[in-house]
Amino acid sequence: MSVESSSRPVTATGTPAPRTPSPVTGGLPGLGHGWKLARDPLGFLSGLRDHGDVVRLRLGPKTVYAVTTPALTGALLTSPDYIVGGPLWEALEGLLGKQGVATNNGPTHRRQRRTIQPAFRLDAIPGYAAVMEEEAHALAGRWRPGDTVDCTAESFRVAVRITARCLLRGDFMDERAERLSVALATVFRGMYRRMVLSCGPLYRLPLPANRRFDRALADLHRLVDEIVAERRASGLRPDDLLTALLEAEDDDGNPIGEQEIHDQVVAIVTPGSETVASTVMWILHALAEHPEHGERVSEEVESVAGGRPVAFDDIGKLTHTNNVVVEAMRVRPAVWILTRRATTDTELGGYRIPAGADIVYSPYAIQRDPRSYERNLEFDPDRWLPERAQDVPKYAMSPFSVGNRKCPSDHFSMAQLSLITAAVARRWRFEQVPRSEDVTRVGITLRPKRLLLRAVPR
Ligand code: HEM
């Protein structure tokens, strides 16, 4: 979809020379487009597609490039000319640690991926079936008819418990998972603000919100230290991610350091909990907004599982349930913005990208683009039926990203999301209650501001 022009200058080899991406109009002196991005990030990023395939914005004094087509996001993510880097990642490192897999690049990143990958491989997922089933049914079984469900708390709890119990196995995780979810919810609230508004001194003032944030962040790091120390003291070596991290070696064959183990656990538990929790909230929201799909999920579960509780082994047969999950992730993706940094002078779709440039794109904008999806804003799980899904352009639905930074947890996440959706929709219908605020809250992930739903038995 790149714009081609016959009048472009050509290089010595006869190929058209890369062109400079067009500037986006409407920046303010000094602030550039920063104020638009801060005021209405989703609207602003979605509107960029009208300015071109690759465009130039100004955020304060800095020029930033934005990519707006599925094909070019794929090209960006799979090119060796870009690394993870830029303000988003620097802020994350400052808060979560510098030695985790999510923020490292090059050989260290490759080594770290090799360590964690086995825990997420497709053939490792059935090993998590019992915990996933237990947690999905525990969630659906917690509510009484007519209860008002605080979807934020419930979604965080189930996401943290599954990640922690599957990947950092141990009985102690039952109690720790509760503490982790409380700490994470506060950390994530404050973290986004710190990432977009870098007012360092302001965050050091002894204000209640800052104190709460500092306490929660300290608690998160303390919890991770406790988990690691207890595992060591137990002398146990279960076949899990924590054992893999504790036994990992660096490129010289030496054990990796304590800090790296700590940062790695944080780098896995943190994104794992926030993304799954946000997605569960949007699935519950979709079940409330579209009761007909909740009904279809329930009927599907009934036809596959009969009277018994839905099980991990049923997931492959739950077509509509899976399509509800995917469609919820399309319309309301947890990860709505991603960035890369160019390591060299390069080009993308015929546009010149200088070394050191930050490039941004929005999975939210890509997944709601009317050029890729008919009735793009409509919640329509049937668009993922095979005969229709084949019309979706490549990279127009990549909520787990692609390339060497692709989320290692795509199978792990999809299995738990489908199981949770099936278990919950089989037992409950949901109704919005008056105090519920389902507007989209833009933070590190997208989620409803304060979703409260009444649980009505089926
Ligand atoms: C990376 C999405 C669940 C761990 C990513 C990336 C995306 C993503 C888009 C790539 C970022 C980039 O390209 O820059 C999601 C979504 C999830 C989910 C939508 C659930 C709905 C999880 C879970 C875990 C996890 C459950 C762990 C338990 C990670 C890690 C990375 C990552 C460690 C960094 C990978 C690397 O840089 O090599 N995730 N994720 N994610 N995710 Fe997930």
PDB file of C-alpha atoms in Angstrom, residues 24-42 44 57-60 192 196-197:
ATOM      1  CA  VAL A  24       1.509  15.337  10.026  1.00  0.00           C
ATOM      2  CA  THR A  25      -0.091  18.759  10.205  1.00  0.00           C
ATOM      3  CA  GLY A  26      -1.497  20.360  13.353  1.00  0.00           C
ATOM      4  CA  GLY A  27       1.489  20.328  15.729  1.00  0.00           C
ATOM      5  CA  LEU A  28       1.825  23.124  18.277  1.00  0.00           C
ATOM      6  CA  PRO A  29       5.016  25.164  18.670  1.00  0.00           C
ATOM      7  CA  GLY A  30       7.178  23.535  21.337  1.00  0.00           C
ATOM      8  CA  LEU A  31       4.783  20.629  21.996  1.00  0.00           C
ATOM      9  CA  GLY A  32       4.404  19.308  18.470  1.00  0.00           C
ATOM     10  CA  HIS A  33       1.746  16.582  18.435  1.00  0.00           C
ATOM     11  CA  GLY A  34       2.407  15.605  22.052  1.00  0.00           C
ATOM     12  CA  TRP A  35      -0.714  17.344  23.290  1.00  0.00           C
ATOM     13  CA  LYS A  36      -2.897  15.480  20.785  1.00  0.00           C
ATOM     14  CA  LEU A  37      -1.308  12.187  21.738  1.00  0.00           C
ATOM     15  CA  ALA A  38      -1.833  12.934  25.433  1.00  0.00           C
ATOM     16  CA  ARG A  39      -5.421  14.199  25.006  1.00  0.00           C
ATOM     17  CA  ASP A  40      -6.838  11.535  22.690  1.00  0.00           C
ATOM     18  CA  PRO A  41      -4.160   8.915  21.979  1.00  0.00           C
ATOM     19  CA  LEU A  42      -6.446   6.393  20.279  1.00  0.00           C
ATOM     20  CA  PHE A  44      -4.931  10.625  17.165  1.00  0.00           C
ATOM     21  CA  LEU A  57       5.224  13.618  13.939  1.00  0.00           C
ATOM     22  CA  ARG A  58       6.871  15.847  16.463  1.00  0.00           C
ATOM     23  CA  LEU A  59       6.720  14.978  20.138  1.00  0.00           C
ATOM     24  CA  GLY A  60       8.232  18.003  21.860  1.00  0.00           C
ATOM     25  CA  TYR A 192       1.578   4.911  32.618  1.00  0.00           C
ATOM     26  CA  VAL A 196       3.934   9.692  29.308  1.00  0.00           C
ATOM     27  CA  LEU A 197       4.621  12.618  31.638  1.00  0.00           C
TER      28      LEU A 197
END
